């Protein structure tokens, strides 16, 4: 995104580009914020490209599993007589 500086405001074209980018960018930034906050991806735990790549892949899998679990399970308790989806 473009940024205005002292005595140099943004042009109309730069404002338009910022507006168009921001519609998609906030969705991606939420994902990175979640990864950093919940899974500690602010910095790598290992040295070396291979180990860090494996760490990122495994934490990404965990993040996707968490998203899937949040979509499947509801926070509200089941009502009386309702069928439990996990019942064996």
C-alpha positions as CSV (number, residue, x, y, z in Angstrom):
1,X,0.0,0.0,0.0
2,X,1.1,3.5,-0.6
3,X,1.8,5.9,2.3
4,X,1.6,9.6,2.4
5,X,4.7,11.5,3.7
6,X,5.2,15.0,5.1
7,X,4.4,17.6,2.4
8,X,3.6,14.8,-0.1
9,X,0.0,13.7,0.0
10,X,-1.3,10.7,-1.9
11,X,-2.6,11.2,-5.4
12,X,-6.1,10.1,-6.4
13,X,-4.7,7.0,-8.1
14,X,-2.7,6.0,-5.0
15,X,-5.8,6.3,-2.9
16,X,-7.8,4.2,-5.3
17,X,-5.1,1.5,-5.3
18,X,-5.0,1.5,-1.5
19,X,-8.8,1.1,-1.3
20,X,-8.8,-1.8,-3.7
21,X,-5.9,-3.6,-2.0
22,X,-7.3,-3.1,1.5
23,X,-10.4,-5.1,0.6
24,X,-8.4,-8.3,0.2
25,X,-5.5,-7.5,2.5
26,X,-7.5,-7.4,5.7
27,X,-8.6,-11.0,5.2
28,X,-5.0,-12.2,4.7
29,X,-3.7,-10.1,7.7
30,X,-6.3,-11.7,10.0
31,X,-4.8,-15.1,9.1
32,X,-1.3,-13.9,9.8
33,X,-2.4,-12.3,13.1
34,X,-4.0,-15.6,14.2
35,X,-0.9,-17.6,13.3
36,X,1.3,-15.2,15.3
37,X,-1.0,-14.8,18.3
38,X,-2.2,-18.4,18.8
39,X,0.6,-20.4,17.3
40,X,3.7,-18.4,18.2
41,X,4.7,-17.8,14.6
42,X,6.3,-14.5,15.4
43,X,9.7,-16.1,15.2
44,X,11.1,-19.5,14.2
45,X,12.0,-22.0,16.9
46,X,14.7,-23.7,14.8
47,X,17.8,-22.8,12.7
48,X,18.0,-23.9,9.1
49,X,15.6,-23.6,6.2
50,X,14.4,-27.1,6.2
51,X,13.4,-27.2,9.9
52,X,11.7,-23.8,9.7
53,X,9.8,-24.9,6.6
54,X,8.6,-28.0,8.4
55,X,7.6,-25.9,11.4
56,X,5.6,-23.5,9.3
57,X,3.8,-26.4,7.5
58,X,2.9,-28.2,10.7
59,X,1.6,-25.0,12.3
60,X,-0.4,-24.3,9.2
61,X,-2.0,-27.7,9.4
62,X,-2.8,-27.1,13.0
63,X,-4.4,-23.7,12.1
64,X,-6.5,-25.3,9.4
65,X,-7.6,-28.1,11.8
66,X,-8.6,-25.4,14.3
67,X,-10.6,-23.6,11.7
68,X,-12.4,-26.8,10.7
69,X,-13.2,-27.7,14.3
70,X,-14.7,-24.2,14.8
71,X,-16.9,-24.7,11.8
72,X,-18.1,-28.2,12.9
73,X,-18.6,-27.7,16.6
74,X,-21.0,-25.1,18.0
75,X,-20.3,-23.3,21.3
76,X,-23.9,-23.5,22.4
77,X,-24.9,-26.6,24.4
78,X,-27.2,-29.1,22.7
79,X,-30.9,-28.8,23.3
80,X,-32.8,-31.6,25.0
81,X,-33.7,-34.2,22.4
82,X,-31.2,-33.0,19.8
83,X,-29.0,-35.5,18.1
84,X,-25.3,-35.2,19.0
85,X,-23.2,-35.4,15.8
86,X,-20.4,-37.1,17.6
87,X,-22.5,-39.9,19.2
88,X,-21.2,-43.3,18.3
